[in-house]
């Protein structure tokens, strides 16, 4: 079934620099539009690939939510399963595009905690989005170029780029430490 799910057409918008409160080095910003459905007009989504050393953190949100603090956590509740998968597949389709310019980079995604329309907040461990990322990662990205790591406690999924003369486990630990330092989070990985 997944082979029938195609990505939306994604376009590069701009390169963005960090503000004083950002921990990333630079960011590439993309956009795509979903198809219109009976319950909703087509929506514009923004995808951010934030570079941290040699790791891109992939984030996305509906453009209409851009001013909201919880823009990465919102569930719109308008898509069926296949339409929602298309959004995730579109974000994953960014990796081969980024690899053309940044062939040695690794990738990380965090399955943001869902906040539904009733303001119910999902538990941080193994969120719905994390479970989708985990299910899609090996099928879409594969294991030839990347080693896959799951950090279930914080719903993060890491793809470490396999390279000659690089110890993958050491690279994973280096990336982990970089994020711990930049975001001052507890060492729960």
C-alpha positions as a printed Julia matrix, in Angstrom:
189×3 Matrix{Float64}:
   0.0    0.0    0.0
   2.81   2.45   0.84
   4.14   2.25  -2.71
   0.84   3.84  -3.85
   1.32   6.84  -1.54
   3.06   9.6   -3.47
   4.61  12.74  -2.1
   3.14  16.15  -2.73
   5.17  18.49  -4.95
   7.62  20.2   -2.56
   9.38  23.47  -3.44
  12.38  25.22  -1.93
  11.48  28.67  -0.58
  14.56  30.07   1.1
  17.57  29.58   3.3
  17.04  31.04   6.78
  19.52  32.14   9.4
  19.0   31.5   13.1
  17.79  34.2   15.45
  19.41  34.72  18.83
  17.04  32.19  20.43
  17.65  29.42  17.84
  20.09  26.55  18.34
  20.48  25.59  14.67
  23.24  26.77  12.31
  21.08  27.44   9.24
  17.76  26.31   7.86
  16.35  25.43   4.47
  12.64  26.16   4.18
  10.27  24.35   1.78
   6.55  24.38   1.1
   3.93  22.09  -0.37
   0.17  22.13  -0.83
  -2.16  19.27   0.02
  -5.06  18.33  -2.2
  -8.47  19.8   -1.46
 -10.86  17.33   0.17
 -14.61  17.59   0.81
 -14.09  18.81   4.38
 -11.18  21.17   3.72
  -9.63  23.32   1.02
  -6.04  22.58   0.05
  -3.61  23.58   2.77
  -0.1   24.95   2.54
   2.53  23.24   4.68
   5.95  24.51   5.63
   8.84  22.07   6.05
  11.98  23.23   7.83
  15.3   21.4    7.55
  17.3   22.9   10.42
  21.03  22.13  10.27
  22.82  21.34  13.52
  26.48  20.68  12.69
  26.07  17.85  10.14
  22.54  16.82  11.13
  19.28  18.08   9.67
  16.25  18.17  11.96
  13.13  17.92   9.79
  10.04  19.78  11.05
   6.71  20.64   9.43
   3.5   22.51  10.19
   0.41  23.9    8.48
   1.26  27.43   7.35
  -1.96  28.79   8.85
  -0.57  27.86  12.29
   2.79  29.62  11.85
   2.25  32.13  14.68
   1.13  29.51  17.21
   3.55  28.26  19.86
   2.24  24.72  19.4
   2.3   24.71  15.58
   4.27  21.44  15.47
   1.84  19.69  17.84
  -1.47  20.49  16.23
  -3.71  17.91  14.68
  -6.0   19.35  12.06
  -8.37  16.39  12.07
  -9.26  16.81   8.4
  -7.22  14.06   6.73
  -7.84  10.38   6.28
  -5.02   7.89   6.82
  -3.66   8.01   3.25
  -3.71  11.82   3.11
  -1.84  12.03   6.42
   0.71   9.5    5.14
   1.26  11.68   2.06
   2.33  14.54   4.34
   4.88  12.32   6.1
   6.09  10.86   2.79
   6.51  14.4    1.44
   8.71  15.33   4.4
  10.77  12.16   3.89
  11.15  13.0    0.18
  13.23  15.98   1.26
  16.12  13.75   2.37
  17.3   12.76  -1.15
  17.02  16.41  -2.23
  19.14  17.58   0.72
  21.66  14.77   0.14
  22.6   16.31  -3.21
  24.02  19.38  -1.46
  24.84  17.79   1.91
  25.89  14.17   1.2
  27.48  13.54   4.61
  24.59  14.78   6.77
  22.5   12.68   9.12
  18.79  13.32   9.87
  16.61  13.44  12.94
  12.87  13.8   13.42
  10.92  14.17  16.6
   7.4   12.85  16.83
   5.85  15.94  18.39
   3.23  15.35  21.04
  -0.24  15.78  19.59
  -2.54  18.38  21.08
  -6.05  17.59  19.9
  -9.03  19.91  19.56
 -10.0   19.2   23.19
  -6.53  20.38  24.34
  -5.58  16.84  25.36
  -1.77  16.46  25.22
  -0.25  13.15  24.22
   2.39  11.45  26.38
   5.99  12.24  25.3
   7.05   8.6   24.93
   6.32   6.85  21.61
   3.89   9.42  20.21
   1.61   8.68  17.26
   3.89  10.61  14.94
   6.96   8.79  16.22
   5.27   5.44  15.54
   4.48   6.57  11.97
   8.08   7.78  11.44
   9.41   4.48  12.76
   7.12   2.48  10.47
   7.97   4.56   7.41
  11.71   5.12   7.91
  13.09   1.75   6.86
  10.53   1.36   4.08
  11.1    4.8    2.57
  14.71   5.6    3.48
  16.1    2.09   3.78
  19.21   0.88   5.57
  21.82   1.04   2.81
  22.91   4.65   3.45
  21.73   5.16   7.03
  21.83   3.41  10.38
  18.51   3.83  12.2
  18.2    4.67  15.92
  15.06   5.08  17.99
  14.85   7.15  21.14
  11.41   6.05  22.29
  11.43   8.0   25.56
  11.44  11.31  23.69
   9.88  10.07  20.42
  12.92  10.88  18.29
  14.2    8.93  15.3
  17.78   9.36  14.09
  19.24   8.37  10.73
  23.05   8.34  10.96
  24.77   8.55   7.57
  27.04   5.57   6.95
  30.46   6.71   5.79
  33.82   5.03   5.29
  36.15   5.29   8.3
  33.37   6.58  10.58
  32.27   4.54  13.58
  28.47   4.71  13.46
  28.03   4.2   17.2
  30.53   7.0   17.97
  28.75   9.25  15.47
  25.38   8.5   17.11
  26.81   9.38  20.52
  28.36  12.59  19.16
  25.01  13.65  17.68
  23.23  12.77  20.91
  25.65  14.86  22.96
  25.35  17.8   20.56
  21.56  17.89  20.98
  21.84  17.45  24.76
  24.22  20.42  24.9
  22.3   22.69  22.52
  18.87  22.11  24.02
  19.82  21.5   27.65
  17.7   18.38  27.91
  18.13  15.52  30.31
  20.26  12.6   29.19
  17.39  10.15  28.72
  18.54   8.71  25.41
